[in-house]
Amino acid sequence: MQYVKYDLDAYRQVMRSFIGDGPETGVFWNALDFAYQAHGNQWRRSGDPYIMHPCSVARILAEELDIRNPEILASALLHDTVEDVEAITGEVIREKFGPNVEAIVEGCTKVTHYTGDRQSFKKLVHRKIFSGAAAKLEVMLVKLADRLHNLRTLSSMPRDKRQKIADETLDIYAPLATILGLFAIKRELYNLALAYKFPRQGSKLQMHINNLRNDPEVLRIVDNVQKAMEREGLAGTATLRTKGLWGYYDVRNRILIKEIEIPQEILILMKTRGGCYQALGVLNEIYPPIPRTIRDFIANPKPSGYQGLHARPNIDGRKYLFKIRTEEMARRAQRGMVRDWGGDSKASTRFFKEIQEMFDILGSDDSVSYRDMIAASGRKEIYTYTPQGDLICLPVNSILLDFAFRVHTAIGHTCIGGMIGKQRVGTDYQLRDGQVIKVIRQEGQVNFDPAVQILCQTPKARSELAKAFRVRREQVCRQIGASLLAQELRRYGVPYEVIEKEGMADILAYFDISSMEDLFQQLGEGRVRLRELIYEIRNGLYVGRPTLFQPTGIFNRVDLTTLDPVVIKSSACCKPGPLDKGVIGLLSERGLSLHRKDCTQLRKINFQREDAVEVRWKLKSTKIEKTQRIIVMQATRNRLLMLLSVAPEEMKMIDIVYLGKGTAPMGDWEVHFQVVNLYGLKKVARHFSRSGLRFEFELEQ
C-alpha cells in the first residue's frame, strides 16, 4: 500500500474561504490542530491519512450544506477522536472545546463496550445516535456527512463491508436526509449505496439513465420552453435533470425497478418570485398541465422549507415534471432548513422541534421499529389541505391520524374522525392527494388501539402514539408494582410502613432509582427483582427482627380494571381471557404477557415466582368499549332467536349474520353485541354456556 501525505495548508485555505479566520472561528482551527495530532499516525485502508476523513466531513458541511457555525464544523473534525484514540475522552473534548462540541462528538461516538449479539449491538449503536440527535440535531448532520464521505471512498473496502454499509445507508441515512430536506445529499447517498448494493443491475440501469440524458425529444422540449420564455421577455433558464438510481429505488420492496413514471424533470430558474409565476403562465400555454397537478409550494412551503412551483404536463404520451423556482429556492431545495440553523422563524422552529421529537422516540422506545418509521417518512408525498387552505404534506398511504398529528399534537390526541366533503371517515382512513380534511375531535384524549400505529406513516404520529402507549403502560405497571411490594412484604411478615423510613432512600440509590413511583414502575415491569428488593429491605430497614420464611410457589395477585391491549397481551398459545380462572401474567417492560396456568408453553419458560403474578379483573369496574361477537354453530333460526330473546339485559344486540349457504335450515351464525363491562360479558357467556349450543368467543380488546 502506498501512503500519501495530507496537504493541511491547502485544506486551511479552502476552509478559510468558507468561515474566515476571525476570533469567533478559533474553536475550529484549534480543533483542526488537535485532530491532526490525534489521528497523526492513523491510516485508512485506501492508503490515505486518516485525518483526511474528518477534514472532508467538515468540508462537506461547509461547502455542500452552507454550514458556517465553527462549533459544528469543529465537531465534525473531532467526531472520531473519542472512538479511535484511547487517550481522548469526552471530558478532554469538553475541557478544550466546550460542552456544545463535546455533546455533538459524544452523540456521534459509537458504543464500544457491549457483550450481546451483533444485531442487538447495531440497534444500540443506532439508538444512541438517534438519542444524540434528539438532544443535538447537529449530530445527525455530522453523521450524514460522515456517511457520505465513507460512501465516496468505499471502493477500497471488502465486498461484504460495502454491502453492509450500503444496506444501512438505504435503510437509515438516505431516508433521514430526505426527512431533513437535504435533497442533494439524499440523492448522492442513494446513488452510491444502490451502485454498491446492486452492482450489475445498477450498472445496466445507469446506462439507460445516460441514454435518457441525450434523448433528442426531451432536449427539444427544454429548448421550446427556453425560447418561449425569451419571446415573453423573461430572464430565466431551463435545464434538464434526469433522475439517477435513487429515482428507481422501490423503498417498500427494497428493489431497483426498470421503469418509473417520470424519469426526467425540467428545472426552470427565475430571478424573482414573481418571475416564477410568469414562467408558469408561459409553460401552461405551450404545455398545458394535467388537471389538478399544479402545486404551489412558494405560497405554501413544505415543512422542510422547500419552495417552488410544480406542474405535470403530458407531452406526446409521456409525463414530465416541471419545477420552477428562484436561485435561492433552488439552493434551499438542496440544503433544507439547515441553512436557517439557529434562526427563530416560526416554520423552522416547528420543523426542528418535530424532527427532534422523532429522534427522541427513535432513540428511546423499543416498541417502535425505527427502520419502519424512517422508511415510511422517505416515501413519495401526497398534498392535503386544512379547511383554511393550509398545505399539509404527507407520505403516500398516510391516514387521517397522520394528518391530525401534523396539524397539531393536541388535535392528533383528540381526533375521533374527520369530514372529507360530506363524507365522514374514521381515524384509519387512507388519504388521497388533494383532499381537504376537517378533523373531528372529542374533549379528552383518545385511547387509540395499538394497531393504528402500524397504519400511520409519519414519524410525528407514530412517535406521539408510542409516547401515549408508554404513559398508559407505565400507569398500570406502577399500580401492579405497588401491589406486588405490599403483598410480598406481607408474605414475609414485614410491615409496609418500613418503606417510609429514611433508609429507603439508600435502597433506592442502590438500585439507581430516583423515587418510589419509579420503583413501583420498575417492579411492575419486572426490571427490579422483587426477591432482591425484599432482601435489601429486610437487611436494611428491618434488620434484627424476625420475619417469615421465603414463600414458595404462591404467586402474588393483581386485580385489574383494564383490558387495554397496550398493557395486556394474551399469548397465542393458550389464548387466556379475562373470564378464565388461573390466568398468569409474566412481567415485562411491554406489559403483562398472559398465559393459562396449565399452558404447556408457560411451563417451558424459565422464570421465578416473583417474575409473574396471578391476574384477576374487577368485573363491574372493567369497561368494555368495543363491539363483541359470538359465533354460534349449527343452530336453527328459531333456536337462535329464542336464545337471544331471553339473553341477559346487559347484552345490547347490534346485528346477526347468517354464515351458512342458501336456505339450509341449520347453519352457523355471527352475533354482534355490546356490553358495558366484564360483569355483563360474564352473564352473556354463562347464558350461552347453558344453552347447549356450540359457540366460539374471543374478546375484542
Coordinates of C-alpha atoms in Angstrom, one line a residue, residues 126-141 143-144 172-173 175-180 182 341 351-365 368 370 373-374 377 459-460 463 467 470:
H126 CA -28.3 3.4 16.0
R127 CA -30.5 4.3 19.0
K128 CA -27.5 6.0 20.7
I129 CA -27.1 8.2 17.5
F130 CA -30.8 9.0 17.5
S131 CA -30.7 9.9 21.2
G132 CA -27.8 12.2 20.5
A133 CA -29.6 13.8 17.6
A134 CA -32.7 14.3 19.8
A135 CA -30.5 16.4 22.1
K136 CA -28.5 18.0 19.4
L137 CA -29.7 17.9 15.8
E138 CA -26.2 18.7 14.7
V139 CA -25.3 15.1 15.5
M140 CA -27.3 13.8 12.5
L141 CA -25.8 16.4 10.2
K143 CA -23.3 11.6 10.7
L144 CA -24.9 12.2 7.3
I172 CA -31.4 4.7 7.6
Y173 CA -29.2 7.5 6.4
P175 CA -34.2 8.4 4.2
L176 CA -33.2 10.6 7.1
A177 CA -31.6 13.0 4.6
T178 CA -34.9 13.1 2.9
I179 CA -36.8 13.9 6.1
L180 CA -34.3 16.7 6.8
L182 CA -31.2 17.6 2.3
W341 CA -29.7 26.8 11.8
F351 CA -39.7 21.8 11.8
F352 CA -36.7 21.3 14.0
K353 CA -38.9 20.5 17.0
E354 CA -40.8 17.8 15.1
I355 CA -37.5 16.3 13.9
Q356 CA -36.1 16.3 17.4
E357 CA -39.3 14.6 18.7
M358 CA -38.9 11.9 16.1
F359 CA -35.3 11.3 17.0
D360 CA -36.3 11.2 20.7
I361 CA -38.7 8.3 20.1
L362 CA -36.4 6.5 17.7
G363 CA -33.7 6.6 20.3
S364 CA -35.8 5.7 23.4
D365 CA -38.7 3.4 22.5
V368 CA -41.2 1.3 17.6
Y370 CA -37.0 2.8 13.7
M373 CA -40.6 4.7 10.8
I374 CA -37.7 6.1 8.8
S377 CA -41.0 9.0 6.1
P459 CA -42.8 9.9 12.5
K460 CA -44.9 12.5 14.3
S463 CA -43.9 8.8 18.0
K467 CA -45.5 8.0 23.9
R470 CA -46.0 4.2 27.1

